[in-house]
CSV table of C-alpha atoms in Angstrom, one decimal:
chain,number,residue,atom,x,y,z
A,143,MET,CA,-36.5,91.2,-0.2
A,144,THR,CA,-33.3,90.1,-2.0
A,145,LEU,CA,-31.7,91.4,-5.1
A,146,LEU,CA,-30.3,88.6,-7.1
A,147,LYS,CA,-28.5,88.4,-10.4
A,148,LEU,CA,-29.7,85.7,-12.9
A,149,GLY,CA,-27.8,85.1,-16.1
A,150,CYS,CA,-28.6,81.6,-17.5
A,151,PHE,CA,-28.1,82.2,-21.2
A,152,ASP,CA,-25.2,81.7,-23.5
A,153,SER,CA,-26.5,84.3,-26.0
A,154,GLY,CA,-25.1,87.4,-24.3
A,155,LEU,CA,-28.3,88.6,-22.7
A,156,GLU,CA,-27.7,91.2,-20.1
A,157,VAL,CA,-27.7,90.0,-16.5
A,158,GLU,CA,-30.9,91.2,-14.8
A,159,LEU,CA,-31.6,92.2,-11.3
A,160,LEU,CA,-34.7,90.7,-9.7
A,161,GLU,CA,-36.3,91.7,-6.5
A,162,LEU,CA,-37.6,88.5,-4.8
A,163,ASP,CA,-39.3,87.4,-1.7
A,164,ARG,CA,-37.6,84.1,-1.0
A,165,LYS,CA,-40.6,82.9,1.1
A,166,GLY,CA,-42.9,83.1,-1.9
A,167,ILE,CA,-40.9,80.7,-4.0
A,168,GLY,CA,-40.9,77.0,-3.3
A,169,THR,CA,-40.6,74.2,-5.8
A,170,ALA,CA,-37.7,73.4,-8.1
A,171,ARG,CA,-40.0,73.8,-11.1
A,172,GLU,CA,-41.0,77.3,-9.9
A,173,LEU,CA,-37.4,78.3,-9.4
A,174,VAL,CA,-36.3,77.0,-12.8
A,175,GLN,CA,-39.3,78.8,-14.5
A,176,LEU,CA,-38.2,82.0,-12.7
A,177,ALA,CA,-34.6,81.6,-13.8
A,178,LEU,CA,-35.7,81.0,-17.4
A,179,ARG,CA,-38.4,83.5,-17.5
A,180,THR,CA,-36.8,85.6,-20.3
A,181,ALA,CA,-35.8,82.7,-22.5
A,182,GLN,CA,-37.0,83.0,-26.1
A,183,PRO,CA,-37.4,80.2,-28.6
A,184,GLY,CA,-34.0,79.3,-30.1
A,185,GLU,CA,-32.1,80.6,-27.0
A,186,THR,CA,-29.3,78.5,-25.7
A,187,ILE,CA,-29.7,77.6,-22.0
A,188,SER,CA,-26.7,76.5,-19.8
A,189,ILE,CA,-27.6,73.8,-17.4
A,190,LYS,CA,-24.7,74.8,-15.1
A,191,ALA,CA,-25.7,78.5,-15.0
A,192,THR,CA,-29.3,77.7,-14.4
A,193,ILE,CA,-28.5,75.4,-11.5
A,194,THR,CA,-26.3,78.0,-10.0
A,195,ALA,CA,-29.1,80.6,-10.3
A,196,VAL,CA,-31.6,78.2,-8.7
A,197,ARG,CA,-29.2,77.4,-5.9
A,198,GLU,CA,-28.6,81.1,-5.2
A,199,LEU,CA,-32.4,81.6,-5.1
A,200,ALA,CA,-33.0,78.7,-2.7
A,201,GLY,CA,-30.1,77.2,-0.9
A,202,HIS,CA,-32.5,75.1,1.1
A,203,LEU,CA,-33.6,73.2,-2.0
A,204,ARG,CA,-33.1,69.5,-1.6
A,205,ASP,CA,-33.3,68.5,-5.2
A,206,THR,CA,-30.0,67.0,-6.6
A,207,ASP,CA,-28.3,68.5,-9.7
A,208,ASP,CA,-29.6,65.6,-11.7
A,209,GLN,CA,-33.2,66.3,-10.6
A,210,LEU,CA,-32.8,70.0,-11.5
A,211,THR,CA,-31.3,69.1,-14.8
A,212,GLU,CA,-34.4,67.1,-15.6
A,213,VAL,CA,-36.6,70.0,-14.7
A,214,ILE,CA,-34.5,72.4,-16.8
A,215,VAL,CA,-34.6,70.1,-19.8
A,216,PHE,CA,-38.4,69.9,-19.7
A,217,GLU,CA,-38.8,73.6,-19.2
A,218,ALA,CA,-36.4,74.4,-22.1
A,219,ILE,CA,-38.2,72.0,-24.4
A,220,PHE,CA,-41.5,73.8,-23.5
A,221,LEU,CA,-39.8,77.1,-24.3
A,222,GLY,CA,-38.3,75.9,-27.5
A,223,ALA,CA,-34.8,76.6,-26.3
A,224,PHE,CA,-31.6,74.8,-26.9
A,225,ILE,CA,-29.6,73.3,-24.0
A,226,ILE,CA,-25.9,73.1,-23.2
A,227,PHE,CA,-25.2,70.1,-21.0
A,228,ASP,CA,-22.2,71.8,-19.3
A,229,LEU,CA,-22.8,70.7,-15.7
A,230,HIS,CA,-19.6,68.6,-15.4
A,231,GLU,CA,-17.2,71.1,-17.1
């Protein structure tokens, strides 16, 4: 089990600690959903922070940043959240 900090939101939400079993998490979509699990409609989601959180969860993930951005965008739309495209800042 691993304790991991996830803070993917620009709205000042407190950083949470999660207890995760890395072997139980696999796809990019599952990892993005986990990173965005507390997002509320109208929240602002940072692409950069979300990708960082996903990479910390699964360094073995072969998806590119562009592929992860696509997954994040679709998940954010589903959640009704806003997106900050700050990857190249």
